[in-house]
């Protein structure tokens, strides 16, 4: 969808706007929004509302043609709930209902004149973003690997957003550009997630990162198995060794800030397929373990977004990518391996592989003297039990510096409509990871499996400020609408934008 923003006023009126369709809001108490009033000189809109043909409930719509006194061919009335409380949810349902109607119209351009500034606890930038991200999600296709493509998109392809009153053009234009960058970043994350695991291998992720570096001027380094051996990443390599696919350790650098400024480091779990290894997973639904690289995908998607925005911040992205396969070379339960920082780990379950690759990536991150490190991983099924598919799990240590980082991330999530919730961490949970034979076991005693997984990582992050996001429930959808969501790109990008 092509979006632009335009101011309408008394000279340049909505009523005189030439467009295939004008979408305006109406409310449940039969009240018209300011824009609907501006089109109601002949009473056609108030008559339509009085008739009861539209309830005004969030997401209700009524398409009118040939409304007297206005130039546009159609007016789309869109319900937005009670007028004094346009909630985030009612605005979003209005947006998706509008886009659904737009897709069926015999016109390819439209104007949306919604009350962007009336959403409770949100501003016009938020509303603009909701429009752009809503359209991007609605038009996202999953037919890349189909020989017969899905039907082409029809209807409205160009949307002009009526600028919020009093806003100078530039503010709106920036907000639109930022929203488009986030949408493009999410699309990359979705595409990588949905790709079949025989295509989206560690090598494919590395090539994608190289292309991003080319397009946006990032520095890039891809470390190969030999270099990882030299770095003594025994934990990461213990997972990679069961597979015939070469592991890749990808380091991307966006140098948007001052050279002396400490970078934010994002670390993504890039298991391009998780069979469980020798601790093999059950067959049903195992295909969804192609999504086990969604942490990595979200790092690459976030880089796409901040590259396009030219964000003035130093950001480093680390992706540890490999497959977790059973084979004659695979790790066995009981194996003890030595991580990059010297910690010995007893692998009690080869299916707890995410933490084994991340711990070495987290040790590697020390060299950047980071301002903060955030790792993103589809780490535990238990996180879905706790939070379902709505909310990502957030884990940090329990001290003032980490409370501040946690608040930043929680706040960014709220702002972006990509929410997270904080879990506790601490010594009592860490004790669940004791091993009789090594420094640490890779799984905890029963209970609090998401927390013990985070605790495992915590052991490798004591040299900097760190947070962990468990996105097992939020990175993709199962069932009829199976597909990657592009989360948590909005949260991460907003978090980084807020740091500028
Ligand atoms: N990638 C999985 C976690 C996962 C499972 C995410 C299902 C989303 C849906 C991870 O590698 C894993 O297998 N974790 C185990 C850990 C256990 C062995 C301690 C799990 O959650 O069962
Ligand atoms: Mn696993
Ligand atoms: Zn996994």
PDB file of N, CA, C and O and ligand atoms in Angstrom, residues 269 271 274 289 292 351 353-354 378-379, ligand 3:
ATOM      1  N   UNK A 269      18.407 -15.840  18.617  1.00  0.00           N
ATOM      2  CA  UNK A 269      18.501 -17.297  18.483  1.00  0.00           C
ATOM      3  C   UNK A 269      18.139 -17.675  17.052  1.00  0.00           C
ATOM      4  O   UNK A 269      17.031 -17.414  16.590  1.00  0.00           O
ATOM      5  N   UNK A 271      18.099 -20.918  15.437  1.00  0.00           N
ATOM      6  CA  UNK A 271      18.001 -22.358  15.148  1.00  0.00           C
ATOM      7  C   UNK A 271      17.067 -22.497  13.940  1.00  0.00           C
ATOM      8  O   UNK A 271      15.853 -22.294  14.068  1.00  0.00           O
ATOM      9  N   UNK A 274      14.645 -27.005  14.705  1.00  0.00           N
ATOM     10  CA  UNK A 274      14.882 -27.633  16.004  1.00  0.00           C
ATOM     11  C   UNK A 274      14.155 -28.977  16.067  1.00  0.00           C
ATOM     12  O   UNK A 274      12.956 -29.030  16.352  1.00  0.00           O
ATOM     13  N   UNK A 289       8.887 -25.999  14.090  1.00  0.00           N
ATOM     14  CA  UNK A 289      10.222 -25.690  14.617  1.00  0.00           C
ATOM     15  C   UNK A 289      11.136 -25.043  13.566  1.00  0.00           C
ATOM     16  O   UNK A 289      12.274 -24.718  13.824  1.00  0.00           O
ATOM     17  N   UNK A 292      12.050 -21.613  14.795  1.00  0.00           N
ATOM     18  CA  UNK A 292      12.958 -21.468  15.930  1.00  0.00           C
ATOM     19  C   UNK A 292      14.099 -20.487  15.642  1.00  0.00           C
ATOM     20  O   UNK A 292      14.978 -20.293  16.462  1.00  0.00           O
ATOM     21  N   UNK A 351      17.353 -30.961  23.619  1.00  0.00           N
ATOM     22  CA  UNK A 351      16.311 -30.063  23.105  1.00  0.00           C
ATOM     23  C   UNK A 351      16.370 -28.688  23.779  1.00  0.00           C
ATOM     24  O   UNK A 351      15.698 -27.752  23.336  1.00  0.00           O
ATOM     25  N   UNK A 353      18.507 -26.452  23.434  1.00  0.00           N
ATOM     26  CA  UNK A 353      19.677 -26.062  22.647  1.00  0.00           C
ATOM     27  C   UNK A 353      19.803 -24.545  22.501  1.00  0.00           C
ATOM     28  O   UNK A 353      20.896 -24.036  22.250  1.00  0.00           O
ATOM     29  N   UNK A 354      18.674 -23.835  22.652  1.00  0.00           N
ATOM     30  CA  UNK A 354      18.711 -22.381  22.430  1.00  0.00           C
ATOM     31  C   UNK A 354      19.697 -21.725  23.379  1.00  0.00           C
ATOM     32  O   UNK A 354      20.544 -20.918  22.975  1.00  0.00           O
ATOM     33  N   UNK A 378      13.019 -17.825  20.762  1.00  0.00           N
ATOM     34  CA  UNK A 378      11.892 -18.743  20.951  1.00  0.00           C
ATOM     35  C   UNK A 378      12.410 -19.833  21.881  1.00  0.00           C
ATOM     36  O   UNK A 378      12.713 -20.932  21.461  1.00  0.00           O
ATOM     37  N   UNK A 379      12.514 -19.494  23.178  1.00  0.00           N
ATOM     38  CA  UNK A 379      13.336 -20.323  24.059  1.00  0.00           C
ATOM     39  C   UNK A 379      12.592 -21.474  24.733  1.00  0.00           C
ATOM     40  O   UNK A 379      13.129 -22.564  24.831  1.00  0.00           O
TER      41      UNK A 379
HETATM   42 ZN1  LIG B   3      14.695 -24.469  20.123  1.00  0.00          ZN
END
